[in-house]
Amino acid sequence: MSRDPAPIFVISVTPSVSAVLRLERVRAAHPGARVVLLTKKDAQMGLTRQADEVWSEGMARGPARFLALARRISWMSFGHVYDFDATPVSRFLRFCVWPRPQWHPLEP
């Protein structure tokens, strides 16, 4: 019996053209895995075509929203997190998610 691969979480809140290429590489590295993208509405560019689900609220601002985001990520049980932005907030987020997925800063 084959098991579905763990879902993949991608943080790309800052708009960039290279994020589209990175997301394509993530998709190729994890065939069959569900890809969830965290971005902002104005930063979506071509990213939404590569993702199965889009969380468009952007990076959480304020402690309550930050903890809610950490809890939401934890509940999804992601196998990998790709952090294309590597901001201080997103780097701290990795220590607030349990169980801890494999965290990949910047390049996949």
Phi, psi and omega in degrees: 000124180271143181256138178296142178294152179297145179294157182248137178246131181238128176256113178216079183273326180276126182292135175200150179289324181293338179296326178296315179294319178298318181294324175296321178293324176297314180301318180291326181286339182231070182296136178085350181278147176281131182251124177248130184247129172258119181208184174253158180302321182278357182250009188292325180039238180261012185289327187294335178291334182270349184255148176277330180217140181238126172259106188263018180278352180075184180290138185296137176245128182096151186297320182294316179292323178298313179295324177296320178294316179300318179294318180298318178295318179299315182295333181283344179052056179292146176275326181219148173234125176253118182256095182285340183269320181052047175279164177303323180293315181290329176290324177289330181303326182300333180274353182256359182257131178221133359292150186282116174283166174290126187253126182243107178283140176057255188287137173283000000 
